[in-house]
CSV table of C-alpha atoms (C1' of nucleotides) in Angstrom, one decimal:
chain,number,residue,atom,x,y,z
U,157,UNK,CA,111.0,176.2,238.4
U,158,UNK,CA,112.6,177.2,234.5
U,159,UNK,CA,110.1,177.3,231.8
U,160,UNK,CA,111.9,177.4,228.4
U,161,UNK,CA,109.8,179.4,225.2
U,162,UNK,CA,111.2,178.3,222.2
U,163,UNK,CA,108.8,179.6,218.9
U,164,UNK,CA,108.9,176.9,215.8
U,165,UNK,CA,111.2,177.5,212.8
U,166,UNK,CA,110.9,180.7,213.6
U,167,UNK,CA,112.0,182.3,210.3
U,168,UNK,CA,109.7,180.9,208.5
U,169,UNK,CA,107.0,181.4,210.9
U,170,UNK,CA,107.4,184.9,210.3
U,171,UNK,CA,107.9,184.9,206.7
U,172,UNK,CA,104.1,183.5,207.0
U,173,UNK,CA,102.3,186.0,208.9
U,174,UNK,CA,101.7,188.8,206.8
U,175,UNK,CA,100.9,186.3,203.8
U,176,UNK,CA,98.3,183.6,204.2
U,177,UNK,CA,98.1,182.6,201.0
U,178,UNK,CA,101.4,180.3,201.5
U,179,UNK,CA,99.0,178.3,204.8
U,180,UNK,CA,99.9,175.2,204.7
U,181,UNK,CA,102.8,175.3,201.9
U,182,UNK,CA,106.9,174.2,202.0
U,183,UNK,CA,108.3,177.4,203.0
U,184,UNK,CA,112.2,178.0,203.8
U,185,UNK,CA,114.2,180.6,204.5
U,186,UNK,CA,118.3,181.6,203.4
U,187,UNK,CA,120.4,182.5,205.8
U,188,UNK,CA,123.0,185.6,204.9
U,189,UNK,CA,124.1,185.3,200.9
U,190,UNK,CA,121.3,182.7,199.4
U,191,UNK,CA,124.3,180.9,200.5
U,192,UNK,CA,121.8,177.6,202.7
U,193,UNK,CA,118.5,176.1,205.1
U,194,UNK,CA,118.4,178.0,207.8
U,195,UNK,CA,114.9,177.6,208.4
U,196,UNK,CA,113.2,174.9,207.3
U,197,UNK,CA,108.3,174.8,208.3
U,198,UNK,CA,106.6,171.9,208.7
U,199,UNK,CA,106.4,171.1,205.4
U,200,UNK,CA,109.1,171.9,204.2
U,201,UNK,CA,109.8,168.6,205.9
U,202,UNK,CA,108.4,166.3,204.9
U,203,UNK,CA,109.6,166.9,201.8
U,204,UNK,CA,113.6,165.5,204.0
U,205,UNK,CA,115.0,169.3,203.1
U,206,UNK,CA,118.0,170.2,206.3
U,207,UNK,CA,118.8,172.8,208.1
U,208,UNK,CA,122.5,173.3,206.3
U,209,UNK,CA,122.1,172.4,203.1
U,210,UNK,CA,124.1,174.2,200.5
U,211,UNK,CA,121.1,176.4,198.3
U,212,UNK,CA,121.7,175.6,194.7
U,213,UNK,CA,122.0,172.0,195.5
U,214,UNK,CA,118.7,171.2,197.0
U,215,UNK,CA,117.5,174.5,194.5
U,216,UNK,CA,116.7,171.5,191.8
U,217,UNK,CA,113.9,169.4,194.4
U,218,UNK,CA,112.8,173.3,196.0
U,219,UNK,CA,111.7,173.9,192.1
U,220,UNK,CA,109.5,171.5,192.2
U,221,UNK,CA,107.9,171.6,194.8
U,222,UNK,CA,107.0,175.3,194.8
U,223,UNK,CA,108.5,175.8,198.1
U,224,UNK,CA,108.2,179.2,199.5
U,225,UNK,CA,111.7,180.9,199.5
U,226,UNK,CA,113.3,183.6,201.5
U,227,UNK,CA,115.9,186.0,201.9
U,228,UNK,CA,117.2,186.4,205.5
U,229,UNK,CA,115.0,189.4,207.1
U,230,UNK,CA,116.5,189.8,209.7
U,231,UNK,CA,114.5,193.0,210.5
U,232,UNK,CA,111.4,191.7,210.2
U,233,UNK,CA,113.1,188.6,212.7
U,234,UNK,CA,114.4,191.3,214.9
U,235,UNK,CA,110.9,192.7,215.4
U,236,UNK,CA,108.8,189.4,215.9
U,237,UNK,CA,111.5,188.6,218.4
U,238,UNK,CA,110.6,191.4,220.9
U,239,UNK,CA,107.1,191.0,220.2
U,240,UNK,CA,107.3,187.8,221.7
U,241,UNK,CA,109.8,188.1,224.0
U,242,UNK,CA,106.8,191.2,225.5
U,243,UNK,CA,103.9,188.5,225.8
U,244,UNK,CA,106.2,186.2,227.4
U,245,UNK,CA,107.2,189.1,229.4
U,246,UNK,CA,103.8,190.8,231.0
U,247,UNK,CA,102.7,186.8,231.8
U,248,UNK,CA,106.3,185.6,233.9
U,249,UNK,CA,107.8,187.8,236.7
U,250,UNK,CA,111.2,187.2,235.6
U,251,UNK,CA,112.1,186.8,232.5
U,252,UNK,CA,116.1,186.1,230.1
U,253,UNK,CA,116.4,186.2,226.1
U,254,UNK,CA,118.5,183.5,225.5
U,255,UNK,CA,118.0,184.0,222.2
U,256,UNK,CA,116.2,185.4,218.8
U,257,UNK,CA,113.5,182.8,218.9
U,258,UNK,CA,113.8,181.8,222.6
U,259,UNK,CA,113.4,182.1,226.1
U,260,UNK,CA,114.2,181.2,229.5
U,261,UNK,CA,112.0,182.4,232.3
U,262,UNK,CA,111.2,181.7,235.9
U,263,UNK,CA,107.8,179.8,236.9
U,264,UNK,CA,109.0,179.5,241.0
U,265,UNK,CA,106.2,181.4,241.9
U,266,UNK,CA,104.3,180.3,239.6
U,267,UNK,CA,102.7,177.4,241.7
U,268,UNK,CA,101.1,179.2,243.6
U,269,UNK,CA,98.6,180.6,241.1
U,270,UNK,CA,98.8,178.1,238.7
U,271,UNK,CA,100.0,174.2,237.3
U,272,UNK,CA,103.6,174.6,235.7
U,273,UNK,CA,101.1,173.2,233.3
U,274,UNK,CA,98.8,175.9,233.1
U,275,UNK,CA,101.5,177.9,233.1
U,276,UNK,CA,102.8,177.5,229.7
U,277,UNK,CA,99.6,176.5,228.5
U,278,UNK,CA,99.4,180.7,228.7
U,279,UNK,CA,102.3,181.1,227.9
U,280,UNK,CA,101.5,179.4,224.6
U,281,UNK,CA,98.1,180.7,224.4
U,282,UNK,CA,99.2,184.5,224.3
U,283,UNK,CA,102.1,184.3,222.2
U,284,UNK,CA,99.6,182.5,219.2
U,285,UNK,CA,96.8,185.6,220.2
U,286,UNK,CA,99.9,188.6,219.4
U,287,UNK,CA,102.2,187.3,216.9
U,288,UNK,CA,100.7,185.0,215.1
U,289,UNK,CA,103.5,182.5,216.4
U,290,UNK,CA,103.4,179.0,217.8
U,291,UNK,CA,106.0,178.3,220.3
U,292,UNK,CA,107.0,175.1,222.8
U,293,UNK,CA,106.9,175.4,226.2
U,294,UNK,CA,109.3,172.9,228.6
U,295,UNK,CA,109.2,173.2,232.1
U,296,UNK,CA,111.3,171.6,235.2
U,297,UNK,CA,113.1,171.9,236.9
U,298,UNK,CA,116.2,173.0,236.2
U,299,UNK,CA,117.5,175.2,232.3
U,300,UNK,CA,119.1,171.3,231.0
U,301,UNK,CA,115.3,170.0,231.6
U,302,UNK,CA,113.4,172.4,230.6
U,303,UNK,CA,115.1,172.2,227.3
U,304,UNK,CA,114.6,168.4,227.2
U,305,UNK,CA,111.0,168.7,228.2
U,306,UNK,CA,110.9,171.5,225.0
U,307,UNK,CA,112.1,169.1,222.2
U,308,UNK,CA,109.7,167.0,223.5
U,309,UNK,CA,106.9,169.6,223.0
U,310,UNK,CA,108.3,169.7,219.9
U,311,UNK,CA,108.1,166.1,218.4
U,312,UNK,CA,105.0,164.5,220.0
U,313,UNK,CA,102.4,165.9,218.9
U,314,UNK,CA,100.1,164.7,221.4
U,315,UNK,CA,102.1,167.4,223.6
U,316,UNK,CA,100.0,170.2,222.0
U,317,UNK,CA,103.0,171.6,222.5
U,318,UNK,CA,103.7,171.6,226.0
U,319,UNK,CA,105.7,169.3,228.2
U,320,UNK,CA,105.5,170.3,232.9
U,321,UNK,CA,107.5,167.7,235.0
U,322,UNK,CA,109.9,167.6,237.8
U,323,UNK,CA,108.2,163.7,239.2
U,324,UNK,CA,111.6,162.4,238.8
U,325,UNK,CA,109.5,158.6,237.5
U,326,UNK,CA,108.0,160.5,234.8
U,327,UNK,CA,111.5,162.7,234.0
U,328,UNK,CA,113.1,159.3,233.9
U,329,UNK,CA,110.6,158.4,231.9
U,330,UNK,CA,111.3,161.2,229.4
U,331,UNK,CA,115.1,160.5,229.1
U,332,UNK,CA,114.7,156.9,227.8
U,333,UNK,CA,113.0,158.0,224.8
U,334,UNK,CA,115.1,161.1,224.2
U,335,UNK,CA,119.2,160.5,222.7
U,336,UNK,CA,122.2,161.6,224.1
U,337,UNK,CA,122.6,164.0,221.0
U,338,UNK,CA,119.0,166.3,222.0
U,339,UNK,CA,120.3,167.0,225.1
U,340,UNK,CA,121.4,170.8,225.9
U,341,UNK,CA,125.3,171.0,225.5
U,342,UNK,CA,126.1,167.3,224.1
U,343,UNK,CA,127.0,168.7,220.4
U,344,UNK,CA,128.1,165.9,218.0
U,345,UNK,CA,131.6,165.6,218.9
U,346,UNK,CA,130.9,164.6,222.6
U,347,UNK,CA,127.0,162.4,221.5
U,348,UNK,CA,130.5,160.2,218.7
U,349,UNK,CA,132.2,159.6,222.3
U,350,UNK,CA,129.8,158.4,224.9
U,351,UNK,CA,127.8,156.7,222.3
U,352,UNK,CA,131.4,154.6,222.1
U,353,UNK,CA,130.9,154.2,226.0
U,354,UNK,CA,127.3,152.6,225.3
U,355,UNK,CA,125.4,156.1,226.0
U,356,UNK,CA,122.7,157.1,224.1
U,357,UNK,CA,120.0,158.1,225.8
U,358,UNK,CA,120.1,161.2,227.9
U,359,UNK,CA,118.8,158.8,230.3
U,360,UNK,CA,122.2,156.7,230.2
U,361,UNK,CA,124.3,159.5,229.9
U,362,UNK,CA,122.4,161.0,233.4
U,363,UNK,CA,123.8,158.0,234.9
U,364,UNK,CA,127.4,158.0,234.0
U,365,UNK,CA,130.2,158.2,235.9
U,366,UNK,CA,130.0,161.9,237.0
U,367,UNK,CA,134.4,161.5,236.8
U,368,UNK,CA,135.0,159.5,234.5
U,369,UNK,CA,132.1,163.0,232.3
U,370,UNK,CA,134.9,166.0,233.8
U,371,UNK,CA,137.5,163.9,232.8
U,372,UNK,CA,137.1,162.7,229.4
U,373,UNK,CA,135.0,165.8,228.3
U,374,UNK,CA,135.1,168.8,231.3
U,375,UNK,CA,133.6,170.3,234.1
U,376,UNK,CA,131.4,171.5,231.1
U,377,UNK,CA,129.4,167.9,230.5
U,378,UNK,CA,129.2,167.4,234.2
U,379,UNK,CA,127.3,170.8,234.4
U,380,UNK,CA,124.8,168.9,232.1
U,381,UNK,CA,124.8,165.6,234.4
U,382,UNK,CA,123.5,167.4,237.4
U,383,UNK,CA,121.2,169.4,235.7
U,384,UNK,CA,119.9,166.3,233.8
U,385,UNK,CA,119.5,164.8,237.9
U,386,UNK,CA,118.1,167.4,238.7
U,387,UNK,CA,120.9,169.6,240.5
U,388,UNK,CA,120.6,173.4,239.2
U,389,UNK,CA,124.2,174.6,238.0
U,390,UNK,CA,123.3,177.2,235.7
U,391,UNK,CA,121.7,180.7,237.0
U,392,UNK,CA,118.7,182.4,235.0
U,393,UNK,CA,120.5,184.8,234.2
U,394,UNK,CA,123.9,182.9,232.7
U,395,UNK,CA,125.3,184.6,230.3
U,396,UNK,CA,123.5,187.8,230.3
U,397,UNK,CA,126.5,190.1,231.7
U,398,UNK,CA,128.3,192.6,228.9
U,399,UNK,CA,130.1,191.2,226.0
U,400,UNK,CA,133.5,190.0,225.6
U,401,UNK,CA,133.8,190.2,222.2
U,402,UNK,CA,131.8,192.3,219.4
U,403,UNK,CA,132.1,190.2,215.5
U,404,UNK,CA,131.2,191.7,212.5
U,405,UNK,CA,131.7,189.7,209.7
U,406,UNK,CA,130.2,187.9,206.3
U,407,UNK,CA,131.4,185.9,203.4
U,408,UNK,CA,131.2,188.2,200.4
U,409,UNK,CA,128.5,188.4,197.2
U,410,UNK,CA,130.9,186.7,194.8
U,411,UNK,CA,134.8,186.6,195.1
U,412,UNK,CA,137.3,189.1,196.3
U,413,UNK,CA,140.4,188.8,193.8
U,414,UNK,CA,142.0,192.8,194.9
U,415,UNK,CA,142.8,194.3,196.9
U,416,UNK,CA,141.0,197.3,196.7
U,417,UNK,CA,137.8,195.7,197.1
U,418,UNK,CA,138.6,193.6,200.2
U,419,UNK,CA,139.9,197.3,201.8
U,420,UNK,CA,136.3,198.5,201.1
U,421,UNK,CA,134.5,195.1,202.9
U,422,UNK,CA,137.5,195.8,206.0
U,423,UNK,CA,136.3,199.6,205.8
U,424,UNK,CA,132.5,198.6,205.6
U,425,UNK,CA,132.9,195.9,208.5
U,426,UNK,CA,134.7,198.0,211.1
U,427,UNK,CA,131.7,200.7,210.8
U,428,UNK,CA,129.8,198.9,211.1
U,429,UNK,CA,131.6,197.5,214.8
U,430,UNK,CA,132.2,200.9,215.7
U,431,UNK,CA,128.4,201.3,214.8
U,432,UNK,CA,127.4,198.3,217.9
U,433,UNK,CA,129.9,199.1,219.4
U,434,UNK,CA,128.8,202.8,220.8
U,435,UNK,CA,125.3,201.1,220.8
U,436,UNK,CA,126.7,199.2,223.6
U,437,UNK,CA,128.4,202.0,225.0
U,438,UNK,CA,132.0,200.5,225.4
U,439,UNK,CA,134.8,201.3,224.0
U,440,UNK,CA,137.3,198.5,222.2
U,441,UNK,CA,141.6,198.0,223.3
U,442,UNK,CA,141.4,194.7,220.4
U,443,UNK,CA,141.0,195.2,217.2
U,444,UNK,CA,141.5,192.3,214.9
U,445,UNK,CA,141.0,191.8,211.4
U,446,UNK,CA,140.5,188.3,209.8
U,447,UNK,CA,140.4,187.4,205.5
U,448,UNK,CA,140.3,183.7,203.9
U,449,UNK,CA,139.9,181.9,201.1
U,450,UNK,CA,136.0,179.4,200.4
U,451,UNK,CA,136.6,175.9,202.7
U,452,UNK,CA,135.1,174.8,200.6
U,453,UNK,CA,137.5,176.3,197.3
U,454,UNK,CA,138.9,174.0,194.5
U,455,UNK,CA,139.7,176.5,192.1
U,456,UNK,CA,141.8,178.5,194.2
U,457,UNK,CA,144.8,178.6,197.0
U,458,UNK,CA,143.6,178.1,200.6
U,459,UNK,CA,144.6,180.6,202.2
U,460,UNK,CA,143.1,182.1,206.0
U,461,UNK,CA,145.0,184.9,208.1
U,462,UNK,CA,143.8,186.8,210.9
U,463,UNK,CA,145.9,189.8,212.5
U,464,UNK,CA,145.4,191.7,215.8
U,465,UNK,CA,146.1,196.0,217.1
U,466,UNK,CA,146.4,196.5,220.0
U,467,UNK,CA,145.9,199.9,220.7
U,468,UNK,CA,147.2,202.9,223.6
U,469,UNK,CA,144.3,203.9,224.1
U,470,UNK,CA,140.7,201.4,223.9
U,471,UNK,CA,138.4,203.6,221.3
U,472,UNK,CA,134.0,204.4,220.1
U,473,UNK,CA,135.8,205.9,217.5
U,474,UNK,CA,135.0,204.9,213.9
U,475,UNK,CA,137.7,206.0,212.1
U,476,UNK,CA,139.8,204.7,215.5
U,477,UNK,CA,139.5,201.3,214.2
U,478,UNK,CA,139.4,201.7,211.3
U,479,UNK,CA,142.9,202.6,210.4
U,480,UNK,CA,144.0,199.3,212.7
U,481,UNK,CA,141.9,197.0,210.6
U,482,UNK,CA,143.6,198.3,207.9
U,483,UNK,CA,146.5,198.0,208.6
U,484,UNK,CA,146.3,194.5,210.3
U,485,UNK,CA,145.0,194.0,206.8
U,486,UNK,CA,148.4,195.4,205.0
U,487,UNK,CA,149.8,192.4,207.2
U,488,UNK,CA,147.8,188.9,206.3
U,489,UNK,CA,147.5,190.1,202.8
U,490,UNK,CA,148.2,187.9,199.7
U,491,UNK,CA,147.8,188.3,196.2
U,492,UNK,CA,146.2,185.7,194.1
U,493,UNK,CA,143.8,184.6,196.4
U,494,UNK,CA,140.3,184.2,196.1
U,495,UNK,CA,138.2,185.3,199.0
U,496,UNK,CA,135.6,184.7,200.5
U,497,UNK,CA,135.2,186.1,203.6
U,498,UNK,CA,136.1,188.8,205.6
U,499,UNK,CA,135.6,190.4,209.4
U,500,UNK,CA,136.7,193.3,211.9
U,501,UNK,CA,136.2,191.8,215.3
U,502,UNK,CA,136.5,194.1,218.8
U,503,UNK,CA,138.0,192.5,222.3
U,504,UNK,CA,139.0,193.8,225.2
U,505,UNK,CA,136.1,195.5,225.4
U,506,UNK,CA,135.6,198.6,228.8
U,507,UNK,CA,132.9,200.5,230.4
U,508,UNK,CA,134.7,203.6,229.1
U,509,UNK,CA,137.3,204.8,228.1
U,510,UNK,CA,140.3,205.0,230.3
U,511,UNK,CA,141.8,208.0,231.8
U,512,UNK,CA,145.3,208.6,230.2
U,513,UNK,CA,148.4,208.8,232.8
U,514,UNK,CA,151.1,211.7,232.6
U,515,UNK,CA,152.2,209.7,230.0
U,516,UNK,CA,150.4,208.9,227.6
U,517,UNK,CA,149.6,211.9,225.4
U,518,UNK,CA,145.8,213.7,224.1
U,519,UNK,CA,143.4,211.8,222.4
U,520,UNK,CA,144.4,213.3,219.0
U,521,UNK,CA,140.7,213.0,217.7
U,522,UNK,CA,139.3,216.2,219.1
U,523,UNK,CA,134.6,216.1,219.1
U,524,UNK,CA,135.4,212.4,218.5
U,525,UNK,CA,132.4,211.7,221.0
U,526,UNK,CA,129.5,214.1,218.7
U,527,UNK,CA,131.0,213.8,215.7
U,528,UNK,CA,130.6,210.0,216.0
U,529,UNK,CA,126.7,210.8,217.8
U,530,UNK,CA,125.7,212.3,214.4
U,531,UNK,CA,126.9,209.2,212.0
U,532,UNK,CA,124.9,207.5,214.6
U,533,UNK,CA,121.9,209.6,214.3
U,534,UNK,CA,121.9,209.7,210.9
U,535,UNK,CA,122.1,206.5,210.0
U,536,UNK,CA,118.9,205.3,212.7
U,537,UNK,CA,117.4,204.2,210.5
U,538,UNK,CA,120.0,200.7,209.0
U,539,UNK,CA,120.8,202.6,206.3
U,540,UNK,CA,124.0,204.3,205.6
U,541,UNK,CA,123.6,207.7,204.6
U,542,UNK,CA,126.7,210.1,205.5
U,543,UNK,CA,129.7,206.7,205.0
U,544,UNK,CA,133.1,206.4,204.9
U,545,UNK,CA,134.6,206.9,201.3
U,546,UNK,CA,137.0,204.0,202.2
U,547,UNK,CA,134.1,201.6,202.1
U,548,UNK,CA,133.4,202.6,198.3
U,549,UNK,CA,129.9,203.0,196.5
U,550,UNK,CA,127.8,200.2,195.2
U,551,UNK,CA,130.4,197.4,196.5
U,552,UNK,CA,131.1,194.0,194.7
U,553,UNK,CA,131.5,192.0,197.4
U,554,UNK,CA,128.3,193.2,199.2
U,555,UNK,CA,126.0,190.1,200.1
U,556,UNK,CA,123.8,188.7,197.5
U,557,UNK,CA,119.7,188.2,198.9
U,558,UNK,CA,117.9,187.6,195.8
U,559,UNK,CA,114.6,187.2,197.6
U,560,UNK,CA,114.4,189.3,200.4
U,561,UNK,CA,110.7,190.3,201.6
U,562,UNK,CA,109.1,193.3,203.0
U,563,UNK,CA,109.7,194.7,206.2
U,564,UNK,CA,106.7,194.2,207.1
U,565,UNK,CA,106.9,196.0,211.3
U,566,UNK,CA,109.5,198.6,210.1
U,567,UNK,CA,109.4,200.1,207.3
U,568,UNK,CA,105.5,203.0,206.9
U,569,UNK,CA,106.4,201.9,203.0
U,570,UNK,CA,106.4,198.1,202.9
U,571,UNK,CA,103.1,197.9,205.7
U,572,UNK,CA,100.9,195.6,203.9
U,573,UNK,CA,97.6,197.6,203.5
U,574,UNK,CA,94.2,195.3,203.9
U,575,UNK,CA,91.2,196.6,201.3
U,576,UNK,CA,87.2,196.1,203.0
U,577,UNK,CA,84.7,195.5,200.4
Z,116,DT,C1',129.2,179.8,190.6
Z,117,DC,C1',127.2,178.7,194.3
Z,118,DT,C1',128.6,176.2,201.9
Z,119,DG,C1',125.4,182.1,207.4
Z,120,DG,C1',126.7,185.3,211.1
Z,121,DG,C1',127.5,185.5,215.7
Z,122,DG,C1',128.7,183.8,220.4
Z,123,DT,C1',129.9,181.5,224.7
Z,124,DC,C1',133.0,178.7,228.0
Z,125,DC,C1',137.2,176.0,228.5
Z,126,DT,C1',141.4,174.0,227.9
Z,127,DA,C1',146.4,173.3,227.2
Z,128,DG,C1',150.5,175.5,226.2
Z,129,DG,C1',153.7,178.3,226.5
Z,130,DA,C1',155.8,182.7,228.6
Z,131,DC,C1',157.1,184.9,232.7
Z,132,DC,C1',157.1,185.7,236.9
Z,133,DC,C1',159.1,185.1,242.7
A,124,DT,C1',176.3,164.6,239.6
A,125,DC,C1',173.3,167.5,240.6
A,126,DT,C1',168.6,171.5,237.9
A,127,DG,C1',161.4,173.1,242.3
A,128,DG,C1',157.3,174.7,242.7
A,129,DG,C1',154.0,177.1,242.5
A,130,DG,C1',151.8,180.8,240.4
A,131,DT,C1',149.7,184.4,237.1
A,132,DC,C1',148.4,186.2,232.1
A,133,DC,C1',147.9,185.1,227.6
A,134,DT,C1',147.0,183.0,223.3
A,135,DA,C1',144.8,179.9,220.1
A,136,DG,C1',141.8,176.1,219.5
A,137,DG,C1',138.2,173.0,220.8
A,138,DA,C1',133.2,172.8,221.6
A,139,DC,C1',129.3,174.0,222.0
A,140,DC,C1',124.2,177.0,221.3
A,141,DC,C1',120.5,179.2,217.9
DNA sequence: TCTGGGGTCCTAGGACCC
DNA sequence: TCTGGGGTCCTAGGACCC
């Protein structure tokens, strides 16, 4: 048995945790740059607000209904996420963190001690008690079915947040009530194609001819169908291995039109990528940089491009990353474009520096390791006290986050005070 | 004026090899 | 007149996830 535990409207719930005055009020959280809505609580959902909607477009509606609006406070959410995971891990033998707001837990051994239903309810109660977060729990025979049960737990209030099902007939009943597009692994494209063949429910998908599914949509959909039928195709730790690539990208607060400003942004992103790389204890050999105008560009020329640099030796040194990224940028930069976004990607990640062969010159960066370690130590708290001048000072490309809440759980001066009388 | 960021996996097609 | 078969590796792009 497998359980999926998933926090309801995670970002909103984190914002509400230290703000009892928000209880019952509609709350939304914006994406980076205050661009679009990424999280919506129950009361805001009732107003018809949708995930992905641009902020500027629904702003009048938000103001009219006195909706509490927040910029993304990732530090806060990551802190809550760690506490959430710790609670579940204290109750479940094997867990796998799937994302910031959900994790899978092996529930097979629990049957000795309690029913899957009771197990789910215990998880839910403890998470709420220790973190204030409300979560939904689905328990079933594999990941896809656990997801399906979780979907049911969130959709139907009568379930009180927990659905545990393994009986084939009851699973069938559930699948007949859930849309094919709500199945984990079925996206927009596939949902549309399936509908064209008259398959609109999860049950319809479960009964689809497997060879046809594989031919039309590939092996992934085949596995999904098999799981709906009760087979196990996705292991608990699926996707847990070392990262294949690492990306740092941001939309700009405004539009970037000057090369120098773009160079600063790319330096910043390469620096951040280096920090993440060293945190993961990996070395990178391939550095790519991309720049592009907005997908919604109406005034200027649409343009986007990417350049890839392959280093002779894998590196962990921010200076190498910046240099490679700048070389790439010089190749793809075009004047007269209103750039909206840029990013730096690291690939061909390796576990340690490759050994030099006879013909490779030794590294030119003496003392690189200790220099980077020192930088990381100084900048440990996330504020860049020491940085490369190429980043620029008080840059114009910086992201907009006008409605940021305090870092309640991670910064001393932001810890809320409670007064007793 | 204003539309997120960070990932994974799979597939098709081209280059190249014997 | 005729021009194989089988393989690997890499890349780009699509689909999906949260």
